[in-house]
Short mmCIF file of C-alpha atoms and ligand atoms in Angstrom, two decimals:
data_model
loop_
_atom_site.label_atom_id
_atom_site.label_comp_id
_atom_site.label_asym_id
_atom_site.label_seq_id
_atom_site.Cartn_x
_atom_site.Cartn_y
_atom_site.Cartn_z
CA UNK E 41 21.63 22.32 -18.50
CA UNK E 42 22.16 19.60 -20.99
CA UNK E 43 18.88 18.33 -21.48
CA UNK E 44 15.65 18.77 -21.12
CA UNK E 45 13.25 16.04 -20.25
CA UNK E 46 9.15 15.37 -21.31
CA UNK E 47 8.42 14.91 -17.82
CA UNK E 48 9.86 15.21 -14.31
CA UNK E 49 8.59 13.09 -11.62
CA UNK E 50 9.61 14.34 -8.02
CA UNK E 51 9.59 11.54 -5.48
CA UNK E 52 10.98 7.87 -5.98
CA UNK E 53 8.55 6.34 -3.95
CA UNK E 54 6.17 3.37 -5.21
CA UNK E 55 3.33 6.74 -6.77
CA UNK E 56 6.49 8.16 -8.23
CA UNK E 57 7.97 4.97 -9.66
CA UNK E 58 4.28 4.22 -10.99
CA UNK E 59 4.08 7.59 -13.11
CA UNK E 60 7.37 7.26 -14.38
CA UNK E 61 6.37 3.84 -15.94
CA UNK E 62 2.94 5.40 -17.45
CA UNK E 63 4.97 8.07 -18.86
CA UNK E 64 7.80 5.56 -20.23
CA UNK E 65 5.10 3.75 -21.37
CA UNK E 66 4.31 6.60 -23.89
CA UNK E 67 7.62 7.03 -25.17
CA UNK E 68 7.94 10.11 -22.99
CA UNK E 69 11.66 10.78 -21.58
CA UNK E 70 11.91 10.90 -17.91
CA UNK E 71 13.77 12.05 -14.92
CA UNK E 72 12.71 10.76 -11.28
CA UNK E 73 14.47 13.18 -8.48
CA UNK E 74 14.35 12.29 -5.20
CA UNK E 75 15.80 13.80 -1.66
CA UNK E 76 16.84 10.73 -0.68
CA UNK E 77 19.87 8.05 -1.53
CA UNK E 78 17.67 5.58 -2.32
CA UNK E 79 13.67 4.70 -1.57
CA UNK E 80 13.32 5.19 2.58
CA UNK E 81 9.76 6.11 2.79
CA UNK E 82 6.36 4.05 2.96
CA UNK E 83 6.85 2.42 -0.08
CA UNK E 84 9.66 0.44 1.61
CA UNK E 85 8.57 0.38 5.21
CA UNK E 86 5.26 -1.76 4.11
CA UNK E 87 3.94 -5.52 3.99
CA UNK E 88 4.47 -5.09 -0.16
CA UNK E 89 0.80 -7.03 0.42
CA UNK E 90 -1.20 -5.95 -3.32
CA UNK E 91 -4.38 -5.80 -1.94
CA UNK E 92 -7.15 -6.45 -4.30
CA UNK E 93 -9.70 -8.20 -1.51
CA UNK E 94 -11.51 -5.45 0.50
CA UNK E 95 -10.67 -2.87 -1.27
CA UNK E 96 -13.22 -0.56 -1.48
CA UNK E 97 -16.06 -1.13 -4.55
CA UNK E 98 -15.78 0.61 -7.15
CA UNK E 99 -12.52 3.10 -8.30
CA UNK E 100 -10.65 1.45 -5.35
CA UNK E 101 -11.02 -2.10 -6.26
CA UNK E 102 -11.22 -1.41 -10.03
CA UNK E 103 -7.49 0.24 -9.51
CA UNK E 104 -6.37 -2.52 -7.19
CA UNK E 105 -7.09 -5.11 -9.95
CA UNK E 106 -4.99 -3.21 -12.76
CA UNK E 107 -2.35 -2.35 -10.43
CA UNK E 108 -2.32 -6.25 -9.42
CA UNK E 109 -2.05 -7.11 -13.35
CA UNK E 110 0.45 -4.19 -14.01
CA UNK E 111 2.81 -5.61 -10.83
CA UNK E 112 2.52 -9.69 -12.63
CA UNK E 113 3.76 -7.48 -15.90
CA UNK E 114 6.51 -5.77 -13.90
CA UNK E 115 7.43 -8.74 -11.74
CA UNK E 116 8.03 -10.97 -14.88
CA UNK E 117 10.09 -8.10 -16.62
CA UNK E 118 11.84 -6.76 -14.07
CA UNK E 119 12.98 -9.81 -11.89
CA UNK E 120 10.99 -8.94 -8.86
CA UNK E 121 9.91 -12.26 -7.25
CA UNK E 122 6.20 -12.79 -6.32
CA UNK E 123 6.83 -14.46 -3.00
CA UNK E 124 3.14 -15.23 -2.24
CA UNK E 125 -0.23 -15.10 -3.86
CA UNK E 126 -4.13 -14.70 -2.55
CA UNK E 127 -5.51 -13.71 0.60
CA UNK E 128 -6.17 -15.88 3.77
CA UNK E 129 -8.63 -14.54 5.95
CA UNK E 130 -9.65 -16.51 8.90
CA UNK E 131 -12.85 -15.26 11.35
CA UNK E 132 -13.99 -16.21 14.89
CA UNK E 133 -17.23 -14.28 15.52
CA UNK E 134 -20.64 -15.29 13.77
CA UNK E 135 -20.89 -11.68 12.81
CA UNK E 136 -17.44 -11.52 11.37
CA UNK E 137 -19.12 -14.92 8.86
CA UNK E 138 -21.98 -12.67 8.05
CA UNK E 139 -19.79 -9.77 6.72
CA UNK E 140 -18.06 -12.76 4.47
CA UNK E 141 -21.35 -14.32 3.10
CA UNK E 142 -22.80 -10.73 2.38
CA UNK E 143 -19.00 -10.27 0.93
CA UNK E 144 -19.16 -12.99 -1.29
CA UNK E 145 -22.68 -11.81 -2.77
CA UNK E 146 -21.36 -9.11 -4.48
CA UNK E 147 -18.79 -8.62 -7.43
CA UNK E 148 -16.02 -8.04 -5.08
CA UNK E 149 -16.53 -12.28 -4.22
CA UNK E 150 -16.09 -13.36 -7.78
CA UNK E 151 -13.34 -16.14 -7.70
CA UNK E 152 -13.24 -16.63 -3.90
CA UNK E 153 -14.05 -19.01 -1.55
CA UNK E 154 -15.65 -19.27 1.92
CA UNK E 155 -14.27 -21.97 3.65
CA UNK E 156 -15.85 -24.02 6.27
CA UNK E 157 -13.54 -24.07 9.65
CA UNK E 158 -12.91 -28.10 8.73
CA UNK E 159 -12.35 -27.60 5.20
CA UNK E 160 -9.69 -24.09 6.21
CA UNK E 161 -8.50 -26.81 8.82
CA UNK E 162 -7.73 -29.45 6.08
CA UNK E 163 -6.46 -26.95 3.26
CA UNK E 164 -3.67 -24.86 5.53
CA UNK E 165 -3.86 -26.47 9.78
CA UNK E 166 -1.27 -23.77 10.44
CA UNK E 167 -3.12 -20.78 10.02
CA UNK E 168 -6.50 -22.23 10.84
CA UNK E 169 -7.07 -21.58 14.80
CA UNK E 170 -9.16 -23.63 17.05
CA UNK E 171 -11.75 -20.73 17.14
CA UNK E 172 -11.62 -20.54 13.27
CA UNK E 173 -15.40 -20.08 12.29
CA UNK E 174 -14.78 -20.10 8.68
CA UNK E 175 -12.50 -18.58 6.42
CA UNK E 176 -12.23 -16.19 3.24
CA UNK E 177 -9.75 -17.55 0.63
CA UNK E 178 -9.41 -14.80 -2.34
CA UNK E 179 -6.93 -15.86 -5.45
CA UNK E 180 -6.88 -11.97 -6.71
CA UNK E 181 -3.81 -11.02 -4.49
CA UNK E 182 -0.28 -10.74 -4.36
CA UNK E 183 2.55 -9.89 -2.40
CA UNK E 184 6.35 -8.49 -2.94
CA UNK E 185 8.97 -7.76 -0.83
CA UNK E 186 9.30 -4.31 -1.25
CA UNK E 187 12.45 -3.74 0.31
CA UNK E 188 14.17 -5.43 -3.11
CA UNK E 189 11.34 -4.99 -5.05
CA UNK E 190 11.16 -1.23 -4.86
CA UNK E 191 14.81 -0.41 -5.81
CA UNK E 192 14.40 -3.27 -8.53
CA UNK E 193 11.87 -1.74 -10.34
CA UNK E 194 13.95 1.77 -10.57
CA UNK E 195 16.49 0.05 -11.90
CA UNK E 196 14.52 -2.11 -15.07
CA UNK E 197 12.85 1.28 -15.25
CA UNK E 198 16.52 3.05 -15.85
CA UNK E 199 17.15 -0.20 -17.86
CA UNK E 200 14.34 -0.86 -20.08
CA UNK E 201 13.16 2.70 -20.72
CA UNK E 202 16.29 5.07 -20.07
CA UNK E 203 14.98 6.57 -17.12
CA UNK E 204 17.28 8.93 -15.07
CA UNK E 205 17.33 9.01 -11.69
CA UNK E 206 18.62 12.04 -9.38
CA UNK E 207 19.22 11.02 -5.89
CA UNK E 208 20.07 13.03 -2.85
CA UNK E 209 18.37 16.07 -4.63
CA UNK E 210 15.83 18.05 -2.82
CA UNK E 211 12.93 19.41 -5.30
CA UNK E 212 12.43 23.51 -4.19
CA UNK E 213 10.07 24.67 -7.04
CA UNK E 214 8.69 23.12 -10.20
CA UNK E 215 7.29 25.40 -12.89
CA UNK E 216 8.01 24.02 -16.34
CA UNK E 217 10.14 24.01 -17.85
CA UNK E 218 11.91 24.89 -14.68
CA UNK E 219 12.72 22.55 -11.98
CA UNK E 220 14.07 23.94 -9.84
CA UNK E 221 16.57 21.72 -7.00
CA UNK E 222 18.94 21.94 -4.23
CA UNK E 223 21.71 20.97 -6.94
CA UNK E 224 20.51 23.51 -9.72
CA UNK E 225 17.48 23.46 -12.26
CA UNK E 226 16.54 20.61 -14.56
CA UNK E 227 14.80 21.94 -17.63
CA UNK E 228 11.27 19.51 -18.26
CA UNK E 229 8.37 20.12 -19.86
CA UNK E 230 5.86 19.12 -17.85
CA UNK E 231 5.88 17.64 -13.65
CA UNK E 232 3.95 15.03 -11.27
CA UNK E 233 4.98 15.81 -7.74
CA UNK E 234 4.41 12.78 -5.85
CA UNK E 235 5.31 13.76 -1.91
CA UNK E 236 4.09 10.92 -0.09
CA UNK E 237 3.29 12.53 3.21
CA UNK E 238 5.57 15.28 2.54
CA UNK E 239 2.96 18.39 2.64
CA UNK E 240 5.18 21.07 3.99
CA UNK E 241 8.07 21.46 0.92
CA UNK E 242 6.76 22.44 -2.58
CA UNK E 243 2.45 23.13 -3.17
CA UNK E 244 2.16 23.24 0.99
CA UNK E 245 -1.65 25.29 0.46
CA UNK E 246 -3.16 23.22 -1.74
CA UNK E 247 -1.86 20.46 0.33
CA UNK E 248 -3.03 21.69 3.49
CA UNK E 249 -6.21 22.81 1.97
CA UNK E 250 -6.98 18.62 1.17
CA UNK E 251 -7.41 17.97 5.15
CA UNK E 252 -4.59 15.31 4.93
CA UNK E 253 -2.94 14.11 8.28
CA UNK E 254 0.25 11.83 8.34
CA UNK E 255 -0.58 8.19 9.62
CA UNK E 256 1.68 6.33 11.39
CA UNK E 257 1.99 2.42 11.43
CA UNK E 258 3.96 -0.02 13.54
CA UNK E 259 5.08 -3.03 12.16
CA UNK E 260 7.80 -5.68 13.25
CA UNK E 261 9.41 -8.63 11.45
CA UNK E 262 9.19 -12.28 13.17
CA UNK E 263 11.62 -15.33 12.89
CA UNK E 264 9.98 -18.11 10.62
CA UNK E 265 6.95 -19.94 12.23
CA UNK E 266 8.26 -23.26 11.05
CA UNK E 267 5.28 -23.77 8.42
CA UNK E 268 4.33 -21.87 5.54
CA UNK E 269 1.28 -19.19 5.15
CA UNK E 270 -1.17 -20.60 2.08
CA UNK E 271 -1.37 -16.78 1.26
CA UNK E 272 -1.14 -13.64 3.26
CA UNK E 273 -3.21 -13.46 6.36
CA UNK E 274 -5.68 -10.98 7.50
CA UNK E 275 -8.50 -11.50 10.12
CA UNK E 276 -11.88 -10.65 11.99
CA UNK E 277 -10.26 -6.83 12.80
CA UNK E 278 -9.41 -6.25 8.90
CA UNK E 279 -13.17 -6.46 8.43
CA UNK E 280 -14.00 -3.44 10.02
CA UNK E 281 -11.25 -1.99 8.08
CA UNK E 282 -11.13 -2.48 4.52
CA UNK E 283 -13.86 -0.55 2.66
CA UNK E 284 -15.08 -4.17 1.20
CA UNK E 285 -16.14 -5.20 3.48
CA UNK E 286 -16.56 -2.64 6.59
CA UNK E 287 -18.55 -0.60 3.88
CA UNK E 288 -21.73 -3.37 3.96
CA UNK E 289 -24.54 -3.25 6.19
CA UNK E 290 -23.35 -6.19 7.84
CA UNK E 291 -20.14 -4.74 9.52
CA UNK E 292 -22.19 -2.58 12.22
CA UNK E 293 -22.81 -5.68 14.56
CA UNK E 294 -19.04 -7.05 14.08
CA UNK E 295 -17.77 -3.30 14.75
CA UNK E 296 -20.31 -3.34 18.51
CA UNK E 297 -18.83 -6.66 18.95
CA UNK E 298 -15.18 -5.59 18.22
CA UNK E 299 -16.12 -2.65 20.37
CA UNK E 300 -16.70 -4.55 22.85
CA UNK E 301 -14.29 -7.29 23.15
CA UNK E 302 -11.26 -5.47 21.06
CA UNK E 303 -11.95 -2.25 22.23
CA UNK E 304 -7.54 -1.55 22.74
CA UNK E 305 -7.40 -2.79 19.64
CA UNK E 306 -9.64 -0.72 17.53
CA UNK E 307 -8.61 2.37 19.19
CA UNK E 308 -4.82 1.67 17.97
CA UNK E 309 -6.29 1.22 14.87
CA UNK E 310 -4.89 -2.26 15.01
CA UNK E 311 -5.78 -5.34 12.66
CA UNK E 312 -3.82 -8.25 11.74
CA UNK E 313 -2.07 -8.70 8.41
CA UNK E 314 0.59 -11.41 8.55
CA UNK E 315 3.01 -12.12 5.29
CA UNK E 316 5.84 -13.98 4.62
CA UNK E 317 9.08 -13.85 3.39
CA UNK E 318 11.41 -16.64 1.21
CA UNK E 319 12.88 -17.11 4.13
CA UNK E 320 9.97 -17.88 6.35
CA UNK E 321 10.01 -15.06 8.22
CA UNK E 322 6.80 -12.67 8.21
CA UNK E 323 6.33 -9.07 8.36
CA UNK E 324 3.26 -8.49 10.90
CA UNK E 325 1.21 -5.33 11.54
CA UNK E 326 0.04 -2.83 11.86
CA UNK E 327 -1.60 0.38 13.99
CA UNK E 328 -3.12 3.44 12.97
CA UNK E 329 -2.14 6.84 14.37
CA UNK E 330 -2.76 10.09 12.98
CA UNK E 331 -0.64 13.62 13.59
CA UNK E 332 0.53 16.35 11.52
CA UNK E 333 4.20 15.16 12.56
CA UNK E 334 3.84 11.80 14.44
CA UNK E 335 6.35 10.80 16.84
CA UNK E 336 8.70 8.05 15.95
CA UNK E 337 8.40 5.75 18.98
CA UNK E 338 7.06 2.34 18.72
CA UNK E 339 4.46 1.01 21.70
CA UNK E 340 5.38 -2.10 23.36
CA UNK E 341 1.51 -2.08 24.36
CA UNK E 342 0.96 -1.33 20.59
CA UNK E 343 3.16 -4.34 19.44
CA UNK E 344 1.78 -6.42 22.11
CA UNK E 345 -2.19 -5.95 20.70
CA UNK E 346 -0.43 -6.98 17.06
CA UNK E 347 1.19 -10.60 18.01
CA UNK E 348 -2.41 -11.14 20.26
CA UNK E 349 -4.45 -11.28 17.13
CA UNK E 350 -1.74 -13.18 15.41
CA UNK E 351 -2.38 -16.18 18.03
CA UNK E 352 -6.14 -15.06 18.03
CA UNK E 353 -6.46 -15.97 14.51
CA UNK E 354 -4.16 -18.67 13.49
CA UNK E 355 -3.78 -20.44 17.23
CA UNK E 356 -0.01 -20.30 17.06
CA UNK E 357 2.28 -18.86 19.60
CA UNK E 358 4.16 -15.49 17.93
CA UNK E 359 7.74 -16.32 16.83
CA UNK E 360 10.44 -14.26 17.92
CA UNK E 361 10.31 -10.30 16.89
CA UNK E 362 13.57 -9.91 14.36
CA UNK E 363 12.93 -6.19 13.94
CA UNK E 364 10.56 -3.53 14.67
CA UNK E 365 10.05 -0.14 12.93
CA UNK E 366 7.47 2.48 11.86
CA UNK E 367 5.94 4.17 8.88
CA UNK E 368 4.25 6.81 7.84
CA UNK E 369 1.52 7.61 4.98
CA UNK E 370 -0.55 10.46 3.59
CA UNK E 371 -4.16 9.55 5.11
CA UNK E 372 -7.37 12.29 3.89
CA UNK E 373 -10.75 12.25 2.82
CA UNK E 374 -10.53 10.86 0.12
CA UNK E 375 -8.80 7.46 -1.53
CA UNK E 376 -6.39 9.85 -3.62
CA UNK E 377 -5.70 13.16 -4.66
CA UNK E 378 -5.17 14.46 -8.16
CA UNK E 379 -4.56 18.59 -8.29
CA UNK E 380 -3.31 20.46 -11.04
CA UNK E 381 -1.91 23.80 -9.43
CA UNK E 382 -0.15 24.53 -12.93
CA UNK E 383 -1.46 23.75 -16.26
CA UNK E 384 1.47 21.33 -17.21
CA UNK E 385 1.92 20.38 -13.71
CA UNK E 386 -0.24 17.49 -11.47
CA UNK E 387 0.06 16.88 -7.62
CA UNK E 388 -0.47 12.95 -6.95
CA UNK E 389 -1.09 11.54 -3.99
CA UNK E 390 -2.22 7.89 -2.44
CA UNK E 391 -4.35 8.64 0.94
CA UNK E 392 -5.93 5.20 1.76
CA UNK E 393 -2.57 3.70 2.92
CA UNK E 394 -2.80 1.44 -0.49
CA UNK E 395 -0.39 2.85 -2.91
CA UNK E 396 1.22 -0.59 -3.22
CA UNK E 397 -1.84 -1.97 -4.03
CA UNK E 398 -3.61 1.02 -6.18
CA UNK E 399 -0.36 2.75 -7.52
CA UNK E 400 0.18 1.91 -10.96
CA UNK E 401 -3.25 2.11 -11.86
CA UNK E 402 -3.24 5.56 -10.44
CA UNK E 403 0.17 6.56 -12.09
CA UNK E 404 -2.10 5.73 -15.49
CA UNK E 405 -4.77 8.00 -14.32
CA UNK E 406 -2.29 11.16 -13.51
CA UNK E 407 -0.35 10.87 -16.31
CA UNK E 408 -3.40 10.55 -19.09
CA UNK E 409 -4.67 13.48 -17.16
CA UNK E 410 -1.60 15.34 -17.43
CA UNK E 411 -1.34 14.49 -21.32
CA UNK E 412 -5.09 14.41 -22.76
CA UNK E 413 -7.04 15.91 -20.53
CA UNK E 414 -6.98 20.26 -21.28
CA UNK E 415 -9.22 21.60 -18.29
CA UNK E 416 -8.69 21.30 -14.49
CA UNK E 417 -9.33 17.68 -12.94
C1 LIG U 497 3.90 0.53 7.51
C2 LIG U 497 3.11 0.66 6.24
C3 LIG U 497 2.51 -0.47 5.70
C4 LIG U 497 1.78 -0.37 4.51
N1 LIG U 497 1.34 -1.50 3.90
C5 LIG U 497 0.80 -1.43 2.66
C6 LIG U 497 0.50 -2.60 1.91
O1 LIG U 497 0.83 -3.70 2.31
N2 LIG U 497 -0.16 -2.46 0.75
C7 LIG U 497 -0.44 -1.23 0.21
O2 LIG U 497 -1.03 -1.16 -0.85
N3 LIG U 497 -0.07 -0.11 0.84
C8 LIG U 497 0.54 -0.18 2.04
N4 LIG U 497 0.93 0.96 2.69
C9 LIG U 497 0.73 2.25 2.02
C10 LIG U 497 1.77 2.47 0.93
O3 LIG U 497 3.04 2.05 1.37
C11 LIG U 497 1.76 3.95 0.54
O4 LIG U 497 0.45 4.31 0.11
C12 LIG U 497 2.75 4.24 -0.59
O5 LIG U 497 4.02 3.69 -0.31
C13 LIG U 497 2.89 5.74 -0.82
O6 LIG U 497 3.83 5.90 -1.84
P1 LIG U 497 4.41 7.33 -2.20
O7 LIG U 497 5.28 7.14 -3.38
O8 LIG U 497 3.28 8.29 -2.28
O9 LIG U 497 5.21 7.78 -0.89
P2 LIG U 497 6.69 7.49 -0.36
O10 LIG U 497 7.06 6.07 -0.46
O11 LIG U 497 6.75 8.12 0.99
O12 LIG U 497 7.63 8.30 -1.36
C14 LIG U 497 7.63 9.70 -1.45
C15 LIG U 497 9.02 10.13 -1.91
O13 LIG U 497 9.00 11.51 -2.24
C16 LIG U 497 10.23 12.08 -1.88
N5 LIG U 497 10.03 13.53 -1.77
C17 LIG U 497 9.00 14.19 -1.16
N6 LIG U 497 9.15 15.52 -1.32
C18 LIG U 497 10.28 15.71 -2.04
C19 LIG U 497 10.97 16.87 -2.51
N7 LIG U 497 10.49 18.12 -2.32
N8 LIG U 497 12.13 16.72 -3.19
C20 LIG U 497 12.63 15.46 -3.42
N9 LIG U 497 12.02 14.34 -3.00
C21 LIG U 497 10.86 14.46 -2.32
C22 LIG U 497 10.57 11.38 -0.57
O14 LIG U 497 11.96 11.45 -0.30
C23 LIG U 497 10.07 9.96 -0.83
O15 LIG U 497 11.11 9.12 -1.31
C24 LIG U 497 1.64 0.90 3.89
C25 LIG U 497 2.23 2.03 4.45
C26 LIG U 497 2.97 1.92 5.62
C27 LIG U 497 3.62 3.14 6.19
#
């Protein structure tokens, strides 16, 4: 044992990657140990969409914001490119408009627009369909490509701050100052264990004592569409979806409606978010299913309900599918999960599916309660 670290961070993924930089931050030295070669998980398998618009009010959307701010800081240091900004969300029902207007009465519509369907029509034709009833245009979004952005940003963060990375090491125990891996122990003083939906290898009680399940997504990537998106594109499904909006009285008559005329859809868990890469081609999900180990086969069905609301909402035919995979979160009662199960030790975990979107805010959070806070979160 050479040396001996401030902090040890197990788990590379976007949470882990987002403590690491709060510690850094401090001045603290830092090693980031991960099982695998290089970042495989959720943090690479999603749309890299940094949600800000329907987040849930309050915490949620407060952390969404900073984490939005904190990626623009990253992005410019770092060389990660922004590849599209805001959030266009087109609607066809009359209730789906009435969650928007009572959306854009609160705080969380500060800055955004609701679009007539001949104004939408006139600003992007592409992704405005012939049943457009109006649409949401937000400016507080942003999106990444996380499959370069995510090994990007462990790199500036070995770059600009010195911190060490140990790959293809498994994480058995951590009690400070011993960490204890598959490849011997690393001496730190203190530890944030960031799992992703990895409950079964180090704190499994606490873990299973949080009612989390593992959620599984399918998503697929699509040749170019021959136009491009004004931002990325959600539509009447996400309403019933995103706190932000499914959260206001409003919602219940869309979610009947949806009930009734999406009913496949909504018991997938299936909404639309489409988003696009430099070359043109999008990334396009997703579904919901939960299981304590969910299977790894993708639904043609599944896929199928995906591309429908695709030509539902913009009125263009689905390009070609490129590639098709799935992923996997930590879903549970609540939006997050902060345990300390040692004094010098936190457990830190995303469970709303947002950790691109929420992460580095949250990485803040664990890491000033790690340092200043002395009793139990
Ligand atoms: C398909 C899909 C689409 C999504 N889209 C979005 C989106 O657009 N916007 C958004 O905000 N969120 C999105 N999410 C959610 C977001 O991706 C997750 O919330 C986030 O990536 C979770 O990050 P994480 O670091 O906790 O987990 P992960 O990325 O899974 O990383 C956990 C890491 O921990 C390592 N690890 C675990 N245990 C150990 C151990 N004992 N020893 C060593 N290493 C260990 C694993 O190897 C893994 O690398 C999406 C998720 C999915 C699956």
């Amino acid at each position: 044992m050479d040396k001996r670290y401030d902090i040890a961070v197990v788990g590379a993924g976007i949470v882990g990657l987002a403590c690491a930089l709060a510690a850094a931050r401090r001045g603290l030295s830092v090693v980031v140990i991960d099982r695998d070669a290089q970042a495989n998980g959720a943090s690479i398998r999603n749309f890299g969409f940094v949600t800000v618009t329907g987040q849930p009010r309050g915490l949620v959307w407060r952390r969404a914001h900073r984490s939005r701010a904190v990626w623009d800081e990253v992005a410019a240091e770092a060389g990660i490119s922004v590849l599209q900004r805001g959030l266009w969300l087109p609607v066809r029902r009359p209730e789906a408009v009435a969650v928007l207007d009572a959306f854009m009465a609160t705080e969380m519509g500060e800055g955004c627009r609701l679009l007539t369907a001949d104004e939408a029509r006139v600003r992007a034709p592409e992704a405005t369909g012939p049943e457009t009833a109006a649409t949401l245009w937000s400016p507080h979004d942003l999106r990444v490509d996380s499959r370069t952005a995510i090994p990007r940003l462990a790199a500036w963060l070995a770059d600009r701050y010195g911190v060490v990375f140990l790959r293809q090491t498994a994480v058995h125990a951590v009690e400070p100052p011993r960490i204890v891996t598959a490849r011997g122990v690393i001496e730190a003083g203190a530890a944030v264990v960031c799992p992703g939906d990895d409950f079964a290898s180090l704190f499994p009680d606490r873990l299973s004592s949080a009612g989390l399940v593992r959620c599984k997504l399918q998503m697929m990537r699509l040749a170019s569409p021959g136009f491009t998106l004004p931002a990325p594109v959600m539509s009447d499904l996400g309403l019933v979806r995103y706190g932000g909006y499914a959260d206001l009285p409003e919602a219940t008559a869309l979610r009947a409606r949806l009930q009734a005329e999406q009913g496949d859809a909504l018991a997938n868990g299936v909404h639309l978010i489409a988003v696009q890469d430099a070359d043109g081609a999008l990334v396009v999900g997703d579904s919901h299913h939960d299981a304590a180990t969910p299977d790894p086969f993708a639904g043609e069905a599944v896929d199928r309900l995906i591309l429908d609301e695709w030509r539902a909402a913009t009125g263009r035919p689905a390009p070609p599918v490129l590639q098709r995979w799935t992923g996997t979160y930590a879903r549970g009662p609540h939006a997050s999960l902060i345990e300390a199960p040692h004094p010098r030790v936190r457990l830190a975990l995303v469970t709303a599916g947002n950790g691109a979107s929420t992460g580095f805010a949250f990485g803040e959070e664990v890491i000033a309660n790690l340092f200043e806070e002395t009793s139990e979160p």
